[in-house]
Short mmCIF file of C-alpha atoms in Angstrom, two decimals:
data_model
loop_
_atom_site.label_atom_id
_atom_site.label_comp_id
_atom_site.label_asym_id
_atom_site.label_seq_id
_atom_site.Cartn_x
_atom_site.Cartn_y
_atom_site.Cartn_z
CA MET A 1 -10.03 -2.93 182.06
CA SER A 2 -10.62 0.83 182.16
CA MET A 3 -11.93 2.68 185.15
CA LYS A 4 -15.23 4.56 184.97
CA VAL A 5 -14.77 8.17 186.05
CA PRO A 6 -17.14 11.10 186.57
CA ASP A 7 -15.90 13.00 183.54
CA GLY A 8 -17.45 10.44 181.21
CA GLU A 9 -16.33 7.88 178.70
CA ALA A 10 -14.61 8.27 175.39
CA ALA A 11 -15.67 7.18 171.97
CA GLY A 12 -11.98 6.32 171.49
CA ALA A 13 -9.70 6.16 174.50
CA THR A 14 -10.92 6.39 178.09
CA LEU A 15 -9.52 8.78 180.66
CA SER A 16 -7.58 5.99 182.33
CA GLU A 17 -6.01 5.04 179.01
CA ILE A 18 -5.09 8.68 178.35
CA GLY A 19 -3.56 8.82 181.84
CA ALA A 20 -1.54 5.66 181.21
CA LEU A 21 -0.22 6.99 177.91
CA ALA A 22 0.74 10.31 179.51
CA ASP A 23 2.10 8.59 182.64
CA VAL A 24 -0.14 10.68 184.91
CA SER A 25 -3.12 10.03 187.18
CA ILE A 26 -6.74 10.17 186.06
CA SER A 27 -7.24 13.24 188.26
CA THR A 28 -4.48 15.06 186.35
CA VAL A 29 -6.17 14.24 183.04
CA SER A 30 -9.46 15.45 184.54
CA LYS A 31 -7.86 18.76 185.56
CA VAL A 32 -6.64 19.34 182.02
CA LEU A 33 -9.96 18.33 180.50
CA ASN A 34 -11.86 20.77 182.72
CA GLY A 35 -9.38 23.63 182.48
CA ARG A 36 -8.38 23.57 186.12
CA PRO A 37 -4.96 24.72 187.41
CA GLY A 38 -2.36 22.56 189.14
CA VAL A 39 -0.79 20.99 186.04
CA SER A 40 2.55 22.03 184.55
CA ASP A 41 2.57 23.51 181.05
CA GLU A 42 4.60 20.59 179.71
CA THR A 43 2.25 17.96 181.16
CA ARG A 44 -0.82 19.90 180.06
CA ALA A 45 0.48 20.10 176.48
CA ARG A 46 1.23 16.35 176.46
CA ILE A 47 -2.26 15.47 177.69
CA GLU A 48 -3.95 17.90 175.26
CA ALA A 49 -2.08 16.27 172.38
CA LEU A 50 -3.13 12.78 173.51
CA LEU A 51 -6.79 13.80 173.96
CA GLN A 52 -6.88 14.88 170.35
CA GLU A 53 -4.67 12.12 168.96
CA GLN A 54 -6.60 9.34 170.69
CA GLY A 55 -9.99 10.71 169.70
CA TYR A 56 -11.26 11.39 173.20
CA ASN A 57 -14.90 12.44 173.03
CA ARG A 58 -16.59 13.40 176.28
CA ARG A 59 -19.91 11.57 176.52
CA GLN A 60 -22.80 13.95 175.95
CA THR A 61 -24.73 14.27 179.17
CA ALA A 62 -28.30 15.40 179.64
CA GLN A 63 -26.96 18.79 180.59
CA GLY A 64 -25.01 19.24 177.34
CA PRO A 65 -23.19 22.46 176.51
CA ALA A 66 -24.17 25.64 178.30
CA SER A 67 -26.57 27.93 176.39
CA LEU A 68 -23.81 30.43 175.83
CA VAL A 69 -21.76 31.81 172.96
CA GLU A 70 -18.26 32.93 173.87
CA VAL A 71 -17.14 36.03 171.97
CA LEU A 72 -13.49 37.10 172.03
CA VAL A 73 -13.08 40.61 170.62
CA TRP A 74 -10.00 42.50 169.55
CA GLU A 75 -10.34 46.09 170.83
CA ILE A 76 -13.91 45.91 172.07
CA ASP A 77 -14.22 49.69 172.37
CA SER A 78 -13.95 50.25 168.61
CA THR A 79 -17.08 51.16 166.62
CA TRP A 80 -16.29 48.30 164.24
CA ALA A 81 -16.39 45.76 167.08
CA VAL A 82 -19.58 47.21 168.56
CA GLU A 83 -21.46 46.79 165.26
CA LEU A 84 -20.29 43.17 164.96
CA ILE A 85 -21.24 42.31 168.55
CA ALA A 86 -24.73 43.70 167.95
CA GLY A 87 -25.14 41.30 165.01
CA VAL A 88 -24.01 38.33 167.10
CA GLU A 89 -26.45 39.25 169.88
CA ARG A 90 -29.46 39.34 167.53
CA ILE A 91 -28.96 35.78 166.30
CA ALA A 92 -27.92 34.44 169.71
CA ARG A 93 -31.16 35.81 171.16
CA GLU A 94 -33.18 34.17 168.37
CA HIS A 95 -31.73 30.81 169.42
CA GLY A 96 -32.17 31.38 173.15
CA LEU A 97 -28.45 31.77 173.74
CA GLY A 98 -26.66 34.12 176.10
CA MET A 99 -23.30 35.74 175.40
CA VAL A 100 -20.04 36.05 177.28
CA VAL A 101 -18.01 38.85 175.65
CA SER A 102 -14.31 39.20 176.43
CA ASN A 103 -11.82 41.78 175.25
CA THR A 104 -8.22 41.37 174.10
CA GLN A 105 -5.90 44.25 173.26
CA ASP A 106 -3.47 41.80 171.65
CA ARG A 107 -5.24 40.08 168.77
CA LYS A 108 -2.60 37.32 168.63
CA VAL A 109 -2.60 36.26 172.29
CA SER A 110 -5.54 35.46 174.55
CA ASP A 111 -5.30 35.32 178.32
CA SER A 112 -4.85 31.77 179.65
CA ARG A 113 -7.50 32.60 182.25
CA TRP A 114 -9.94 33.28 179.43
CA MET A 115 -9.35 29.77 178.07
CA GLU A 116 -9.81 28.26 181.54
CA GLY A 117 -13.15 30.07 181.79
CA VAL A 118 -14.28 28.85 178.37
CA ILE A 119 -13.46 25.26 179.23
CA ALA A 120 -15.27 25.54 182.55
CA ARG A 121 -18.38 27.11 180.96
CA ARG A 122 -18.57 24.59 178.07
CA PRO A 123 -20.24 27.00 175.59
CA VAL A 124 -22.02 26.19 172.35
CA GLY A 125 -18.99 27.61 170.60
CA VAL A 126 -16.48 30.45 170.33
CA LEU A 127 -16.65 33.45 168.00
CA LEU A 128 -13.43 35.34 167.31
CA VAL A 129 -13.96 38.97 166.30
CA GLY A 130 -10.70 40.13 164.73
CA ALA A 131 -8.85 38.04 167.31
CA GLU A 132 -6.72 34.93 166.87
CA LEU A 133 -6.19 31.79 168.90
CA PRO A 134 -2.82 30.04 169.07
CA GLU A 135 -2.90 26.54 167.64
CA ALA A 136 -2.49 25.01 171.11
CA GLN A 137 -5.68 26.71 172.31
CA GLN A 138 -7.52 25.69 169.16
CA ARG A 139 -6.54 22.09 169.89
CA GLN A 140 -7.86 22.45 173.44
CA LEU A 141 -11.26 23.46 172.10
CA GLN A 142 -11.27 20.82 169.36
CA SER A 143 -10.60 18.06 171.87
CA ARG A 144 -13.70 19.22 173.77
CA GLN A 145 -15.89 19.53 170.66
CA VAL A 146 -16.22 23.31 171.04
CA PRO A 147 -16.45 24.80 167.51
CA VAL A 148 -14.67 28.04 166.65
CA VAL A 149 -15.76 30.54 163.98
CA ALA A 150 -13.74 33.66 163.16
CA ILE A 151 -15.35 36.89 162.00
CA ASP A 152 -12.94 38.82 159.79
CA GLN A 153 -10.13 36.31 160.30
CA GLY A 154 -7.10 37.91 161.90
CA GLY A 155 -3.56 36.89 160.97
CA ARG A 156 -2.15 34.44 158.47
CA THR A 157 -1.14 31.92 161.12
CA GLY A 158 -3.27 30.04 163.61
CA LEU A 159 -6.27 30.26 161.28
CA ALA A 160 -9.66 29.12 162.53
CA GLU A 161 -11.16 26.21 160.61
CA HIS A 162 -14.35 28.18 159.95
CA SER A 163 -14.59 31.89 159.22
CA VAL A 164 -16.83 34.60 157.77
CA GLY A 165 -15.30 37.62 156.09
CA SER A 166 -15.80 40.02 153.21
CA ALA A 167 -14.41 40.50 149.72
CA ASP A 168 -11.55 42.78 150.76
CA TRP A 169 -9.56 42.58 147.52
CA SER A 170 -12.48 43.56 145.30
CA GLY A 171 -13.57 46.24 147.76
CA ALA A 172 -10.17 47.93 147.65
CA PHE A 173 -10.07 47.56 143.86
CA ALA A 174 -13.46 49.31 143.58
CA ALA A 175 -12.39 52.15 145.90
CA THR A 176 -9.23 52.77 143.88
CA ARG A 177 -11.06 52.46 140.57
CA HIS A 178 -13.48 55.15 141.76
CA LEU A 179 -10.59 57.55 142.42
CA LEU A 180 -9.00 56.73 139.07
CA ASP A 181 -12.30 57.37 137.28
CA LEU A 182 -12.34 60.83 138.89
CA GLY A 183 -9.00 61.56 137.22
CA HIS A 184 -6.72 61.07 140.22
CA ARG A 185 -3.24 59.76 139.51
CA ARG A 186 -1.46 60.71 142.72
CA ILE A 187 -3.20 58.25 145.05
CA ALA A 188 -1.81 57.20 148.42
CA ILE A 189 -2.82 54.42 150.80
CA ILE A 190 -2.75 54.06 154.57
CA THR A 191 -2.59 50.34 155.29
CA GLY A 192 -3.60 48.17 158.20
CA PRO A 193 -1.35 45.62 159.99
CA ASP A 194 1.01 43.85 157.60
CA ASP A 195 0.20 40.43 159.09
CA MET A 196 -3.60 40.73 158.95
CA ILE A 197 -5.43 38.98 156.11
CA ALA A 198 -7.95 41.77 155.47
CA SER A 199 -5.23 44.41 155.39
CA VAL A 200 -3.03 42.47 152.97
CA ALA A 201 -5.99 41.85 150.65
CA ARG A 202 -6.91 45.55 150.62
CA VAL A 203 -3.37 46.58 149.74
CA SER A 204 -3.30 43.96 146.98
CA GLY A 205 -6.60 45.18 145.50
CA PHE A 206 -5.40 48.79 145.65
CA ARG A 207 -2.16 47.95 143.85
CA ALA A 208 -3.98 45.86 141.24
CA ALA A 209 -6.28 48.76 140.33
CA LEU A 210 -3.31 51.11 139.92
CA ASP A 211 -1.42 48.53 137.85
CA ALA A 212 -4.43 47.97 135.59
CA ALA A 213 -4.60 51.72 134.94
CA GLY A 214 -0.84 52.01 134.39
CA VAL A 215 -0.49 54.37 137.36
CA GLY A 216 2.67 54.25 139.44
CA LEU A 217 2.84 54.14 143.22
CA PRO A 218 5.75 56.04 144.82
CA ASP A 219 7.10 54.42 147.97
CA GLU A 220 6.26 57.52 150.01
CA TYR A 221 2.58 57.09 149.09
CA VAL A 222 2.38 53.82 151.03
CA ARG A 223 1.93 54.53 154.75
CA HIS A 224 1.57 51.82 157.38
CA GLY A 225 -0.91 51.79 160.23
CA GLU A 226 -2.86 49.60 162.65
CA PHE A 227 -6.48 50.45 161.70
CA HIS A 228 -6.57 53.30 164.24
CA ARG A 229 -7.72 56.92 163.88
CA GLN A 230 -4.29 58.08 165.02
CA ASP A 231 -2.78 56.37 161.96
CA GLY A 232 -4.87 58.56 159.71
CA LEU A 233 -3.93 61.70 161.59
CA GLU A 234 -0.18 61.02 161.64
CA GLN A 235 0.21 59.40 158.25
CA GLY A 236 -2.28 61.75 156.61
CA ARG A 237 -0.28 64.72 157.83
CA ALA A 238 2.95 63.14 156.58
CA LEU A 239 1.39 62.61 153.14
CA LEU A 240 0.02 66.15 152.89
CA GLU A 241 3.38 67.65 153.87
CA LEU A 242 5.20 65.87 151.04
CA ARG A 243 6.73 68.08 148.35
CA ASP A 244 4.39 66.39 145.86
CA PRO A 245 1.39 65.40 148.01
CA PRO A 246 -1.33 63.03 146.80
CA THR A 247 -4.64 64.35 145.52
CA ALA A 248 -6.43 61.31 146.96
CA VAL A 249 -5.99 58.95 149.91
CA PHE A 250 -7.43 55.48 150.29
CA ALA A 251 -7.65 54.73 154.01
CA SER A 252 -7.89 51.03 154.86
CA ASN A 253 -10.71 51.67 157.31
CA ASP A 254 -13.08 54.49 158.23
CA LEU A 255 -11.28 55.31 161.48
CA GLN A 256 -8.10 56.05 159.54
CA ALA A 257 -10.13 58.15 157.09
CA LEU A 258 -11.46 60.25 159.98
CA GLY A 259 -7.86 60.77 161.07
CA VAL A 260 -7.03 62.01 157.56
CA TYR A 261 -9.91 64.50 157.91
CA GLU A 262 -8.25 65.85 161.06
CA ALA A 263 -4.87 66.13 159.35
CA ALA A 264 -6.40 67.96 156.37
CA ARG A 265 -8.27 70.35 158.64
CA ALA A 266 -5.09 71.15 160.58
CA LEU A 267 -3.25 71.96 157.34
CA ASP A 268 -6.16 73.90 155.77
CA VAL A 269 -6.55 71.33 153.01
CA ARG A 270 -10.15 71.22 151.76
CA ILE A 271 -11.96 67.89 151.28
CA PRO A 272 -12.92 67.10 148.54
CA GLU A 273 -11.81 70.22 146.60
CA GLN A 274 -8.10 69.65 147.25
CA LEU A 275 -8.06 66.11 148.60
CA SER A 276 -10.36 63.16 147.99
CA VAL A 277 -10.66 60.56 150.76
CA VAL A 278 -12.11 57.04 150.60
CA GLY A 279 -12.57 54.89 153.70
CA TYR A 280 -13.46 51.27 154.29
CA ASP A 281 -16.21 49.57 156.42
CA ASP A 282 -19.06 52.13 156.20
CA LEU A 283 -19.40 52.61 159.94
CA LYS A 284 -22.37 54.73 161.02
CA ALA A 285 -20.05 57.71 161.57
CA ALA A 286 -19.14 57.69 157.86
CA ALA A 287 -22.51 59.20 156.99
CA TRP A 288 -22.42 61.73 159.84
CA VAL A 289 -19.08 63.48 159.26
CA VAL A 290 -18.79 66.56 157.07
CA PRO A 291 -18.29 66.00 154.24
CA ALA A 292 -19.98 62.58 154.38
CA LEU A 293 -17.37 59.90 153.71
CA THR A 294 -17.19 57.90 150.49
CA THR A 295 -16.34 54.39 151.60
CA ILE A 296 -16.59 50.67 150.95
CA ARG A 297 -19.54 49.11 152.69
CA VAL A 298 -18.63 45.94 154.56
CA PRO A 299 -21.75 44.05 155.67
CA LEU A 300 -20.66 43.89 159.31
CA ALA A 301 -24.05 42.97 160.73
CA GLU A 302 -24.58 40.26 158.12
CA MET A 303 -21.10 38.85 158.75
CA ALA A 304 -21.79 38.59 162.47
CA GLU A 305 -25.20 37.03 161.88
CA GLN A 306 -23.84 34.47 159.39
CA ALA A 307 -21.02 33.53 161.76
CA THR A 308 -23.42 33.03 164.67
CA ARG A 309 -25.78 30.92 162.58
CA LEU A 310 -22.81 28.85 161.43
CA LEU A 311 -21.74 28.31 165.04
CA VAL A 312 -25.23 27.08 165.97
CA ARG A 313 -25.25 24.75 162.95
CA LEU A 314 -21.86 23.34 163.92
CA ARG A 315 -23.29 22.61 167.35
CA ASP A 316 -26.21 20.74 165.78
CA GLU A 317 -24.21 19.16 162.94
CA PRO A 318 -20.60 18.69 164.13
CA GLY A 319 -19.50 17.32 160.76
CA PHE A 320 -20.89 20.25 158.76
CA ALA A 321 -18.23 21.09 156.18
CA VAL A 322 -17.75 24.83 155.77
CA SER A 323 -14.42 26.55 155.72
CA HIS A 324 -14.77 30.19 154.67
CA ILE A 325 -17.65 32.46 153.65
CA ASP A 326 -16.93 35.77 151.91
CA LEU A 327 -19.73 38.37 151.70
CA ALA A 328 -19.78 40.99 148.96
CA THR A 329 -18.69 44.59 149.55
CA SER A 330 -19.99 47.67 147.73
CA LEU A 331 -18.87 51.23 147.01
CA VAL A 332 -20.90 53.97 148.75
CA VAL A 333 -20.26 57.32 147.06
CA ARG A 334 -20.88 60.34 149.28
CA HIS A 335 -19.22 63.77 149.38
CA SER A 336 -15.55 63.19 150.25
CA THR A 337 -14.47 62.47 146.66
CA ALA A 338 -14.41 64.78 143.64
CA PRO A 339 -12.56 65.12 140.33
CA ALA A 340 -8.83 65.56 140.71
CA PRO A 341 -7.86 69.23 141.11
CA THR A 342 -6.05 70.88 138.24
CA PRO A 343 -2.58 72.33 138.90
CA ALA A 344 -4.14 75.80 139.10
CA ASP A 345 -6.27 74.64 142.05
#
């Protein structure tokens, strides 16, 4: 005979049965379920595993989930993140939902206090913007029926079940093809993080375009970065100071491209007469700089809106089967690219 407790009943096991299996009291199970402190990490992990394994399903009360969307953002102060958050807010407002936005400077690790807050607030769902959740935290949310949707999925491990991204491989291929069509053969790339899905796809698309054109890629033309402006400045300068510098640079995002602009200006290299530059994302600043930046347009607002709509649908239809949505990218040609300079130039 199971005991009735304030936290509700289970469609599968009850709290008392979970407690018996874990060899702990009902109050300890309740603490774990509600994200409260006072439980050792080992015991918490054991209870979390049992909640999921035994199919615990907190009874839906009249109160239901809070009218909130939790948004966890990697580097919230970046222009890229700001544009995505604005898209989330538009759709959340349409559905009468508020937002709790949290920042993480480490896209692979979220603060345990953040997870405790999420569990306590019981939101409609969680949106990850460039951030990742360890599998243990994903299981915590799954056991509480809190859906998770990633926007621009982060790394290759700990993947969210549902995500919205863009066609990074084809975008990078189009950017490189544009430079090749202009006659460039010495084309360099500044990459993003090696363990980030979008970055890996962009490098792959870049290499595929060069391979298709029979153009080689010297090792010194591949420069690694972290999607920051400083990458473009440092790596751009290193590329331009090579004995045989590239005539074109594909930067894996617009912030890196702006860094390349700074490096070129410092070395008196003219864009696009002596160096063509292509960025990626089409942030608002891309159209404002001089010369205006040729880039790959990523539909950031649409990605954020799609992800938020998906989160609302998962709330209303928990069994809705979607795994990954990729939105198309497009080349935006402005004034930072030109035909490859001749040796006399």
